[in-house]
GROMACS .gro file of C-alpha atoms in nm:
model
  386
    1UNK     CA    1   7.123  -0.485  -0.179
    2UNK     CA    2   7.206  -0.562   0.196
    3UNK     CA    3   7.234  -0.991   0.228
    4UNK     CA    4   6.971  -1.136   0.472
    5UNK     CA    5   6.920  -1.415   0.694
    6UNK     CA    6   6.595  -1.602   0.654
    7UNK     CA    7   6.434  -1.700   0.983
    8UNK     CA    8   6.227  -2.007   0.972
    9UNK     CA    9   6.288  -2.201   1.351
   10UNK     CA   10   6.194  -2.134   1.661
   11UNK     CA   11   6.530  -2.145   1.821
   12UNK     CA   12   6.670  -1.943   1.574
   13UNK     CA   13   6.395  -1.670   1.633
   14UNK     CA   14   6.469  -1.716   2.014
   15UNK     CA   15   6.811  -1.664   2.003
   16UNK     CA   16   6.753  -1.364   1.756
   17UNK     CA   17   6.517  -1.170   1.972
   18UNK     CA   18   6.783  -1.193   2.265
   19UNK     CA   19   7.000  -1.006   1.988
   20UNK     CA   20   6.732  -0.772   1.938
   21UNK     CA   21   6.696  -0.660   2.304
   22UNK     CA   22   7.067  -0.566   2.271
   23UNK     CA   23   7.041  -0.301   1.991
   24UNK     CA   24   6.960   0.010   2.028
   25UNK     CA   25   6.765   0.068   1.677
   26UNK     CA   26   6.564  -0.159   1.476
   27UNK     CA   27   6.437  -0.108   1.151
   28UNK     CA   28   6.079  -0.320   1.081
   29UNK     CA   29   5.873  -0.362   0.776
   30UNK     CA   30   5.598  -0.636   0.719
   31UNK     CA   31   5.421  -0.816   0.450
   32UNK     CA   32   5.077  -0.963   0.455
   33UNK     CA   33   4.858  -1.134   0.172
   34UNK     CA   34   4.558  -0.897   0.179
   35UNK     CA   35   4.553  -0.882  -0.150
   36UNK     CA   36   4.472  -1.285  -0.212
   37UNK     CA   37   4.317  -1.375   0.077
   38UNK     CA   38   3.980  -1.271   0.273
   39UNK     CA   39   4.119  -1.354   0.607
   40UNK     CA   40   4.481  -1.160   0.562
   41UNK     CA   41   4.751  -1.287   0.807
   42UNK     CA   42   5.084  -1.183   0.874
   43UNK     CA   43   5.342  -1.351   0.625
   44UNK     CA   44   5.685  -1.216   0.711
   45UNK     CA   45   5.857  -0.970   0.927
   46UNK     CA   46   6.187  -0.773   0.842
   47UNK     CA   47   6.377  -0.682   1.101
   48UNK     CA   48   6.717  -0.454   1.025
   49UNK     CA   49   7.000  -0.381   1.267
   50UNK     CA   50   7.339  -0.293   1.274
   51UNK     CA   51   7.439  -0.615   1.227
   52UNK     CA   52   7.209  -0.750   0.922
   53UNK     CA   53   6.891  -0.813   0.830
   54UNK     CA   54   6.673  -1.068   0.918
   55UNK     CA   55   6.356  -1.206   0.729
   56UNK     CA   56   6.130  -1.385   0.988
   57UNK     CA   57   5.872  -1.607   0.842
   58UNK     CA   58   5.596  -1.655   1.068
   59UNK     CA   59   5.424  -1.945   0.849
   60UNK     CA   60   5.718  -2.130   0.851
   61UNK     CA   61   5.695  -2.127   1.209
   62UNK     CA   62   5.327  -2.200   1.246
   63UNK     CA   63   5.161  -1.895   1.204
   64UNK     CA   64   5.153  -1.501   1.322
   65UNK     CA   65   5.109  -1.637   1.669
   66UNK     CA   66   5.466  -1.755   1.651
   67UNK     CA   67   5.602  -1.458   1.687
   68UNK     CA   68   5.551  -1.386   2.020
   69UNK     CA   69   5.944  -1.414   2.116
   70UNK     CA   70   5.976  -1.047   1.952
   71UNK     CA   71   5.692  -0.867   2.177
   72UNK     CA   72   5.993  -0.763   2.440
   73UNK     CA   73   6.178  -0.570   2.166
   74UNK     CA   74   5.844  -0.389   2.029
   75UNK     CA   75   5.743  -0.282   2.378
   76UNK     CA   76   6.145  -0.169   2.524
   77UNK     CA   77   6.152   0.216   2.572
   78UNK     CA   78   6.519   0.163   2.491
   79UNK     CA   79   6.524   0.027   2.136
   80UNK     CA   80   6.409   0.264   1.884
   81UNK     CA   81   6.201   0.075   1.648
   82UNK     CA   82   6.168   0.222   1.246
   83UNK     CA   83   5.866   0.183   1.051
   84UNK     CA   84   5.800   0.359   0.718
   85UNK     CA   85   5.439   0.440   0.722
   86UNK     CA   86   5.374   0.221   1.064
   87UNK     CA   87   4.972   0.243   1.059
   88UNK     CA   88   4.927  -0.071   0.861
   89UNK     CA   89   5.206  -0.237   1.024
   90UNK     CA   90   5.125  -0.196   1.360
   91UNK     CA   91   4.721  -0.283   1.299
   92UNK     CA   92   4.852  -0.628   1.117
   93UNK     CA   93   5.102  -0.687   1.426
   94UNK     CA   94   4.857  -0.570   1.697
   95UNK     CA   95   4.561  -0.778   1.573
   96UNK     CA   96   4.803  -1.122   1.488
   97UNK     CA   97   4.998  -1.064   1.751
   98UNK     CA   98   4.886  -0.846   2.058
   99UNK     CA   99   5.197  -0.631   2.036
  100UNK     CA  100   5.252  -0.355   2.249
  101UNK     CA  101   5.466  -0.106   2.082
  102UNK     CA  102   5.689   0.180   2.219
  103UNK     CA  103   5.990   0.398   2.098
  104UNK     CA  104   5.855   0.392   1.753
  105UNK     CA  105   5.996   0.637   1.422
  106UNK     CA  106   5.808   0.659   1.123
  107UNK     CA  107   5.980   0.782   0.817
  108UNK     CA  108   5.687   0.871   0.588
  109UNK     CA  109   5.529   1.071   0.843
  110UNK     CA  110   5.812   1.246   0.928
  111UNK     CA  111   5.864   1.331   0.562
  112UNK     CA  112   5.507   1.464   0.524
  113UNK     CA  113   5.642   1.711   0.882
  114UNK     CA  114   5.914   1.806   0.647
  115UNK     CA  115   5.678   1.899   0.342
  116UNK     CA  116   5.845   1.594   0.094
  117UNK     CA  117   5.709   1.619  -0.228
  118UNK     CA  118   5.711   1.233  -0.252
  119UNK     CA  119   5.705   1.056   0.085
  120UNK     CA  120   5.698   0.727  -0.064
  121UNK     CA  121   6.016   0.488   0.077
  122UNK     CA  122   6.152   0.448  -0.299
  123UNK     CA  123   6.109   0.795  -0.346
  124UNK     CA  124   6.346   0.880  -0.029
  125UNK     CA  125   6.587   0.586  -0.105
  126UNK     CA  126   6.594   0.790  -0.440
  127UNK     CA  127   6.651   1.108  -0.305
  128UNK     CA  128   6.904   1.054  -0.058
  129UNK     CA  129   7.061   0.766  -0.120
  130UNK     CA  130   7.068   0.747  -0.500
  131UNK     CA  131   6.917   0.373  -0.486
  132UNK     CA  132   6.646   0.203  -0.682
  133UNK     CA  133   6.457  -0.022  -0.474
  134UNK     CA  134   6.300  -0.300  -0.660
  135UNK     CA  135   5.916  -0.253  -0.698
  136UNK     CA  136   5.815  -0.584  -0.887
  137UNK     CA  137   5.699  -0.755  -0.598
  138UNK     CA  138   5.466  -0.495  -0.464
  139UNK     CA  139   5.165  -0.715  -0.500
  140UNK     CA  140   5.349  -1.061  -0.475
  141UNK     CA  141   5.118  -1.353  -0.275
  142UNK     CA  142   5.343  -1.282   0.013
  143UNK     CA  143   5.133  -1.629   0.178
  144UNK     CA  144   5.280  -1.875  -0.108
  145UNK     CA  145   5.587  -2.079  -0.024
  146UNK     CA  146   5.852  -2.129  -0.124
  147UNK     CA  147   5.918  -1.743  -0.134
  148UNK     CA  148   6.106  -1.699  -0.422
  149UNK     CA  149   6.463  -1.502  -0.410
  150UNK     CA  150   6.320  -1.218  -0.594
  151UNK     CA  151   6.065  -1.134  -0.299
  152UNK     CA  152   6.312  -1.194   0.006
  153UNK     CA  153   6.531  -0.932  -0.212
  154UNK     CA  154   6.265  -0.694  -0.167
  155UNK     CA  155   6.154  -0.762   0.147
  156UNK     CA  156   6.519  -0.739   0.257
  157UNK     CA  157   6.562  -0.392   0.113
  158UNK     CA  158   6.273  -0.173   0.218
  159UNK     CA  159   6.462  -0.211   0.609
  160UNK     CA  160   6.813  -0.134   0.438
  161UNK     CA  161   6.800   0.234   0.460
  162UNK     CA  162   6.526   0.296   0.730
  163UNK     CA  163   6.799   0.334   0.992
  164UNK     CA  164   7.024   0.615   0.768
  165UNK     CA  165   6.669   0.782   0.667
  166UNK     CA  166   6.593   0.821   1.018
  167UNK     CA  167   6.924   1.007   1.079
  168UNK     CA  168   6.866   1.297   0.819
  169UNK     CA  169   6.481   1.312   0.838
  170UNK     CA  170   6.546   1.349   1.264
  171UNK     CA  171   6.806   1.601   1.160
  172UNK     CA  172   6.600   1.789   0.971
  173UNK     CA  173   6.289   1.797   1.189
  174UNK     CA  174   6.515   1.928   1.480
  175UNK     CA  175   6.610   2.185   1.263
  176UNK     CA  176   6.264   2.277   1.140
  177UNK     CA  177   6.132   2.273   1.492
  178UNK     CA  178   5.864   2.008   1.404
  179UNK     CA  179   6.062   1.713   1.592
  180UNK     CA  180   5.783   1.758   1.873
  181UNK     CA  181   5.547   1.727   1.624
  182UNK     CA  182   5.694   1.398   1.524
  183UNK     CA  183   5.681   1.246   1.791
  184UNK     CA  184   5.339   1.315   1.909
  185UNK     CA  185   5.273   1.210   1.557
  186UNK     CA  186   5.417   0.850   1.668
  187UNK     CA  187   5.268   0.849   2.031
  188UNK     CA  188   4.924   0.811   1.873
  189UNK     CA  189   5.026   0.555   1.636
  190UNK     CA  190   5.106   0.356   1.888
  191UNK     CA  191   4.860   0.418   2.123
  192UNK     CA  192   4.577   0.346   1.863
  193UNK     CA  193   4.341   0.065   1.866
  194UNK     CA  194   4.140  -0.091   1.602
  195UNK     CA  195   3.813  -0.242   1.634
  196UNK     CA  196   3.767  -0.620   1.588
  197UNK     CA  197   3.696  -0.670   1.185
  198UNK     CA  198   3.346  -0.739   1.132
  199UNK     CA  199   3.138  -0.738   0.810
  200UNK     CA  200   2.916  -0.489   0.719
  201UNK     CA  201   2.599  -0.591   0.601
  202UNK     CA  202   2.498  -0.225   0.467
  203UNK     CA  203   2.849  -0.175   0.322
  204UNK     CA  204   2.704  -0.213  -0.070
  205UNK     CA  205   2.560   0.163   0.016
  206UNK     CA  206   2.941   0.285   0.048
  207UNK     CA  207   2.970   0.162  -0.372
  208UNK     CA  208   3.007   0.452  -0.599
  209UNK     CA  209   2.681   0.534  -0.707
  210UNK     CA  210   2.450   0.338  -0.511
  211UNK     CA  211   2.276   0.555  -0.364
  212UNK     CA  212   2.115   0.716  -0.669
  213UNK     CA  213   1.970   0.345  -0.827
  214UNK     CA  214   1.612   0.335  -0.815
  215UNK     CA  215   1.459   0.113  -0.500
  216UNK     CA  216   1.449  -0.229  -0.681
  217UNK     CA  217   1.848  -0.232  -0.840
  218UNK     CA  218   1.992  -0.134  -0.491
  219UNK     CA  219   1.755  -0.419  -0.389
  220UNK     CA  220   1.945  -0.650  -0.626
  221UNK     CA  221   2.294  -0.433  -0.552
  222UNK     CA  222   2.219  -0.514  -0.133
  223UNK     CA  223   2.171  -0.927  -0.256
  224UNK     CA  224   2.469  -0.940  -0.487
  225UNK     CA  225   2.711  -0.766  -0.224
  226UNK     CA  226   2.568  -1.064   0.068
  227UNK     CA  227   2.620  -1.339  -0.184
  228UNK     CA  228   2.952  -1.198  -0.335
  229UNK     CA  229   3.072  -1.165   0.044
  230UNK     CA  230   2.961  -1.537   0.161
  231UNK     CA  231   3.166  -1.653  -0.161
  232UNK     CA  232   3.459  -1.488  -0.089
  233UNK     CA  233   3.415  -1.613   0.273
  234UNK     CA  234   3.406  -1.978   0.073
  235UNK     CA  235   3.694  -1.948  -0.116
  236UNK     CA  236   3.941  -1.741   0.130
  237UNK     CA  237   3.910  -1.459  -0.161
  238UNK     CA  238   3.881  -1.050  -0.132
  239UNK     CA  239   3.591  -1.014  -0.218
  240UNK     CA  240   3.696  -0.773  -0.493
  241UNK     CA  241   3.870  -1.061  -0.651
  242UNK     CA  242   3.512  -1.299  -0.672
  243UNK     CA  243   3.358  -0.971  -0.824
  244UNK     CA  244   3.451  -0.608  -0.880
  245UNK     CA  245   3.210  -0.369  -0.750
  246UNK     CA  246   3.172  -0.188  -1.139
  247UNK     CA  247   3.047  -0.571  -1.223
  248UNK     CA  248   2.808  -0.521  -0.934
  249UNK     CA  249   2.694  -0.170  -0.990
  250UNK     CA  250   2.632  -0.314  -1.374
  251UNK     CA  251   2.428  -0.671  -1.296
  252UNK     CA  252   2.210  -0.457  -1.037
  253UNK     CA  253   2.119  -0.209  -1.295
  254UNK     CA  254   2.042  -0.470  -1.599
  255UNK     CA  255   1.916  -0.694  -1.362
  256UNK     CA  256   1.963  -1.012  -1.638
  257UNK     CA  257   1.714  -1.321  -1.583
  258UNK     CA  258   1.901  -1.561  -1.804
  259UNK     CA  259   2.294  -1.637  -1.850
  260UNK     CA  260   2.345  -1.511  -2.192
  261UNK     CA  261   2.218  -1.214  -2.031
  262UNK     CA  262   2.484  -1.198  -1.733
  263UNK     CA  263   2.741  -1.279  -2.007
  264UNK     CA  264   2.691  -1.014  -2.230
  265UNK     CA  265   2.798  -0.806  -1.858
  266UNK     CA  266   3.177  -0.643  -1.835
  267UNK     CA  267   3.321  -0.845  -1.570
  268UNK     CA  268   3.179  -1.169  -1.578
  269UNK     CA  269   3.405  -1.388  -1.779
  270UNK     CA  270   3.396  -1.816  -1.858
  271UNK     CA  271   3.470  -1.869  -1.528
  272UNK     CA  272   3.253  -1.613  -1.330
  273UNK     CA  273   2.964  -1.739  -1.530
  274UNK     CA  274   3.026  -2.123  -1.468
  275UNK     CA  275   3.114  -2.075  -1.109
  276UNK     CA  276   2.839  -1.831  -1.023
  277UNK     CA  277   2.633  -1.760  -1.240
  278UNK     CA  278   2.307  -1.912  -1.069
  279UNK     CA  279   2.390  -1.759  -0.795
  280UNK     CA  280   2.396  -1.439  -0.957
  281UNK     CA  281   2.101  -1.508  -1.106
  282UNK     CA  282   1.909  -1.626  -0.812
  283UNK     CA  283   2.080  -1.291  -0.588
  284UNK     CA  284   1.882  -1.064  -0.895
  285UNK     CA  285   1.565  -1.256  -0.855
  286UNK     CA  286   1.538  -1.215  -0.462
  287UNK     CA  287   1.642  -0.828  -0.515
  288UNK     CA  288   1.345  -0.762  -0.746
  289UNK     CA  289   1.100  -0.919  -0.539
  290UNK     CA  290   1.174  -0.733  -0.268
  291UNK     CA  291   1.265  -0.347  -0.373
  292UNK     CA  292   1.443  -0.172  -0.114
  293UNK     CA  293   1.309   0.080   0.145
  294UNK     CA  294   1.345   0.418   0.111
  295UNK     CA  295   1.674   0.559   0.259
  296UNK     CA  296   1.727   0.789   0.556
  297UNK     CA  297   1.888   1.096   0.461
  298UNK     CA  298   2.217   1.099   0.598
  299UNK     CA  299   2.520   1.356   0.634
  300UNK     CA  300   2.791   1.130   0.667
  301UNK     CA  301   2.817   1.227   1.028
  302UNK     CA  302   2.847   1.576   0.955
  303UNK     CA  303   2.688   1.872   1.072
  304UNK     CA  304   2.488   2.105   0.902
  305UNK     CA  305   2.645   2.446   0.862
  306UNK     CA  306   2.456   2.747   0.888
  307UNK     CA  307   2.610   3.055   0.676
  308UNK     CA  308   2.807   3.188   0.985
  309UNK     CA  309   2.962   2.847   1.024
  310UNK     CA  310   3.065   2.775   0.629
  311UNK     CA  311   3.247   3.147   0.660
  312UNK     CA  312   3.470   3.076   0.939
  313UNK     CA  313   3.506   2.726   0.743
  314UNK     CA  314   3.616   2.940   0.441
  315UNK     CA  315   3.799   3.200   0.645
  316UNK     CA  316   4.033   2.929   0.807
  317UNK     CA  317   4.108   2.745   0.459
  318UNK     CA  318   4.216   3.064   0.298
  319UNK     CA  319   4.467   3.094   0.649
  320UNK     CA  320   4.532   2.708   0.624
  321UNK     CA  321   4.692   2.753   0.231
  322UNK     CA  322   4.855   3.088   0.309
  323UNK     CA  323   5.039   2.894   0.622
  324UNK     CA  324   5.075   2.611   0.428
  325UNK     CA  325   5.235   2.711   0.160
  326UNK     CA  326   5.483   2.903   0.389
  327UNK     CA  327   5.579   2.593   0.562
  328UNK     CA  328   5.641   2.399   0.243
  329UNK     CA  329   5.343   2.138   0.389
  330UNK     CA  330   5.061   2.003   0.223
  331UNK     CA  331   4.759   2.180   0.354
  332UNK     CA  332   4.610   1.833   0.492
  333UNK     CA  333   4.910   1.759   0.696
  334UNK     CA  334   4.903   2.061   0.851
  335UNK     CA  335   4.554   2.049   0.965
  336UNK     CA  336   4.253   1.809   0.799
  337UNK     CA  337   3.905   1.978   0.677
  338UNK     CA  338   3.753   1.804   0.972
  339UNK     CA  339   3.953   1.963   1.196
  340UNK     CA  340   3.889   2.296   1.036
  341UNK     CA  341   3.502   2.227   1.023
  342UNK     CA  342   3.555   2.118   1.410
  343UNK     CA  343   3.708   2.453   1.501
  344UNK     CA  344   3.415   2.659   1.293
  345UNK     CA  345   3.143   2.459   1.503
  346UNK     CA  346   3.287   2.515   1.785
  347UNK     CA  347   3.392   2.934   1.739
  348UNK     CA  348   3.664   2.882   2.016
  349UNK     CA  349   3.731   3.239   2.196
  350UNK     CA  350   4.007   3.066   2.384
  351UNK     CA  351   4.308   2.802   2.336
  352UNK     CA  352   4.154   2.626   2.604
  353UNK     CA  353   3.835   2.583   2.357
  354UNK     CA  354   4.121   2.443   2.069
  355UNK     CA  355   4.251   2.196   2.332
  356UNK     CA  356   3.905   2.028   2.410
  357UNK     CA  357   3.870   1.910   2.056
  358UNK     CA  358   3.989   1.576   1.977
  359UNK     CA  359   3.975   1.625   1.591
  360UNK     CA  360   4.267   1.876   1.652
  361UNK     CA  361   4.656   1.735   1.707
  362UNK     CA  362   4.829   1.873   2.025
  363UNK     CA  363   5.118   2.014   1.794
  364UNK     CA  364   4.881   2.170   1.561
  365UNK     CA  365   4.725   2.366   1.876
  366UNK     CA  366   5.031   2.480   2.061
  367UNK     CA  367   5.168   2.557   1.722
  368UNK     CA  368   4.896   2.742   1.581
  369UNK     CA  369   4.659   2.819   1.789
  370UNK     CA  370   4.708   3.159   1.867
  371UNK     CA  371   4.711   3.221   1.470
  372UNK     CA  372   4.354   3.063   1.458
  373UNK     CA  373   4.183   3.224   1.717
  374UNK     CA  374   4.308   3.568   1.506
  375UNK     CA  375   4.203   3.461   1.175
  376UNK     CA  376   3.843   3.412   1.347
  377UNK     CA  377   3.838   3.753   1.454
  378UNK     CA  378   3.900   3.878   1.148
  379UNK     CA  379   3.573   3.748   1.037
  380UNK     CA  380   3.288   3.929   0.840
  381UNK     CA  381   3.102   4.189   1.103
  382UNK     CA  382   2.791   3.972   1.128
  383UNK     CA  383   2.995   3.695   1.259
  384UNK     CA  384   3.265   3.924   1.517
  385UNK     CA  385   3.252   3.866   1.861
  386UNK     CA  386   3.101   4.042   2.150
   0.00000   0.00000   0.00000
C-alpha cells in the first residue's frame, strides 16, 4: 500500500489545501464513528493526489469544523474530486462542514452505469487491479485516538486506486454511451440536501413487526423505544447498541413485571439488567396502563392502484427486465419501481408528460422514453388509448 502523511496541524492543513487547489484530481474518502456514537462526527478525511496521500484528522485539530481550509478545493470546477459511493460522504461533509461540492466522480455509481456485478471498491481494486484491500477495520471506532497503524493503512488505501478506477470506468462509460448518464448521476449528488437530523418520536412503528402487536405491547414497544432513545442520548450510544430492536419487539410482547422476568429475555445480559433494568421495567408498566390507540391505515405514501393502473405497472416491469437484461444493468438502476408506478399513474401520452415527473432521472427519459410511451400502447384493449 501507497505511504501517507498524517495531517494533524493547522498549518500543515493550510499549506496542504494550497497544494490541493493546484491539482487537477483528487481522490476523497471519509470515516465517521456512527457506529459508536449517537451524535456521529467526522473523524478523518483522505485526500489522494498525484503526489501522495494525505490522512487529515479533524479531531486532532479540534473538530469537523476545522476543516474549513479544504472548502475551496471541494467547490473548484477545475479539480475533479473522486468519491466511491459519495452519498454518505458528502451528507457527513455537508452537515459538519457546510461544503459546497462541484466536479465530483463517483466510482460505485458509475460501476452500477456499467452493469458491475460487484460495485463494491474491494471488489473493483480486485478486478482491475489485482489488489486486496484490507477489510479488518471496516467497523473500527474511527473517534478513538491514538489511531492505530492498522486503520491509517486502510484509510490510506481505499483513495489509492480511486484516481486509476476513474480512468477505465470513464473509459468505459464513453464507450457505452452512458457517460451523460454519469454525470447527471453526480450533478444530483451534489446538489442534494438533507434535512436537519431530528428524532422521531413514532419511529418504533418502522420496527419489524410492530404494527401487528395487539394495542397494549405497541403501548409498551412506543415507551421502550422513548426510554431506549433518551439513554442512548445519555451515554453518546446508537441506540441499537443500548438495545437491539429484536430485544424490544421481545420485552413489549412478554411485557415482564419483575427482573428475573426481563432476564430470562434474549438480549438483556448482566449488564443490561443492572444498568436498566428499572427502567425497563418502569417503560412496561407505563405502556400497559395506557394501551395504544388504534392506528390509521396507511399506504406508505403510496397510491392505490386500480386494475388499469397495476397492468401498465406490470406491462412496464416485463419491458424494464427485457431492457435490462440487454444492457447488462440491474433492473433498479435502470429505472426504480417508484418510478415505474409514477409513470403508470400518470399514463403519459407524451415525453413531455415523462419529463414533468421528478421520480424519473433526466437520462432515463431522453434515453428511454420513446420505448415507454410504446410499451404503454401495447397495453390490454380496455386500457388503449383514444
Amino acid at each position: 500500500m501507497a505511504d501517507y502523511e498524517l495531517i494533524e496541524r493547522e498549518s500543515d492543513l493550510r499549506a496542504l489545501s494550497r497544494d490541493l487547489l493546484r491539482e487537477a484530481v483528487v481522490a476523497v474518502d471519509t470515516e465517521a464513528d456512527s457506529f459508536y456514537h449517537y451524535f456521529d462526527k467526522t473523524c478523518l478525511v483522505q485526500i489522494g493526489t498525484s503526489r501522495g496521500i494525505y490522512l487529515i484528522d479533524p479531531l486532532a485539530l479540534g473538530g469537523p469544523a476545522e476543516l474549513a481550509p479544504l472548502a475551496p478545493v471541494f467547490a473548484s470546477k477545475k479539480i475533479r474530486k473522486i468519491f466511491h459511493a459519495a452519498e454518505y460522504d458528502l451528507y457527513v461533509l455537508k452537515r459538519d462542514c457546510s461544503f459546497e461540492f462541484e466536479n465530483l466522480f463517483d466510482t460505485m455509481v458509475s460501476a452500477q452505469l456499467l452493469g458491475y456485478p460487484a460495485v463494491g471498491l474491494a471488489a473493483l481494486a480486485k478486478r482491475h487491479f489485482d489488489v486486496s484491500l484490507p477489510k479488518d477495520e471496516q467497523r473500527s471506532d474511527w473517534s478513538a485516538r491514538p489511531l492505530r497503524e492498522s486503520q491509517l493503512v486502510y484509510a490510506a488505501a481505499d483513495v489509492t486506486y480511486l484516481v486509476r478506477l476513474t480512468d477505465l470506468l470513464e473509459t468505459q462509460l464513453r464507450e457505452l454511451g452512458r457517460l451523460e448518464w454519469a454525470q447527471q448521476e453526480f450533478e444530483a449528488l451534489m446538489r442534494r440536501t438533507w434535512p436537519v437530523r431530528e428524532f422521531d418520536d413514532a419511529g418504533y412503528l418502522r420496527i419489524k413487526g410492530a404494527k401487528a402487536l395487539d394495542p397494549t405491547a405497541l403501548a409498551v414497544l412506543r415507551e421502550l423505544y422513548l426510554m431506549r432513545d433518551a439513554r442512548a442520548r445519555e451515554v453518546d450510544r446508537p441506540p441499537f447498541k443500548v438495545l437491539g430492536n429484536r430485544t424490544l419487539m421481545e420485552i413489549a410482547q412478554l411485557q415482564p413485571s419483575q427482573q428475573n422476568q426481563l432476564a430470562e429475555i434474549k438480549g438483556v445480559t448482566e449488564l443490561i439488567l443492572r444498568r436498566l433494568g428499572r427502567e425497563i421495567l418502569a417503560a412496561v408498566t407505563r405502556g400497559a396502563r395506557a394501551p395504544h390507540e388504534p392506528l390509521r391505515r396507511t399506504t406508505n405514501g403510496r397510491r392505490r392502484m386500480d386494475r388499469r393502473t397495476e397492468r401498465r405497472v406490470e406491462q412496464l416491469k416485463n419491458w424494464r427486465q427485457k431492457r435490462a437484461k440487454e444492457l447488462s444493468l440491474d433492473p433498479g438502476v435502470l429505472c426504480p419501481n417508484s418510478g415505474l408506478e409514477a409513470i403508470a399513474f400518470c399514463d403519459p401520452a407524451s415525453a413531455a408528460d415523462l419529463e414533468a415527473l421528478p421520480e424519473l432521472k433526466k437520462w432515463f427519459v431522453s434515453a428511454f422514453g420513446a420505448e415507454i410511451l410504446a410499451a404503454l400502447r401495447e397495453s390490454d384493449p380496455d386500457d388503449a388509448r383514444e
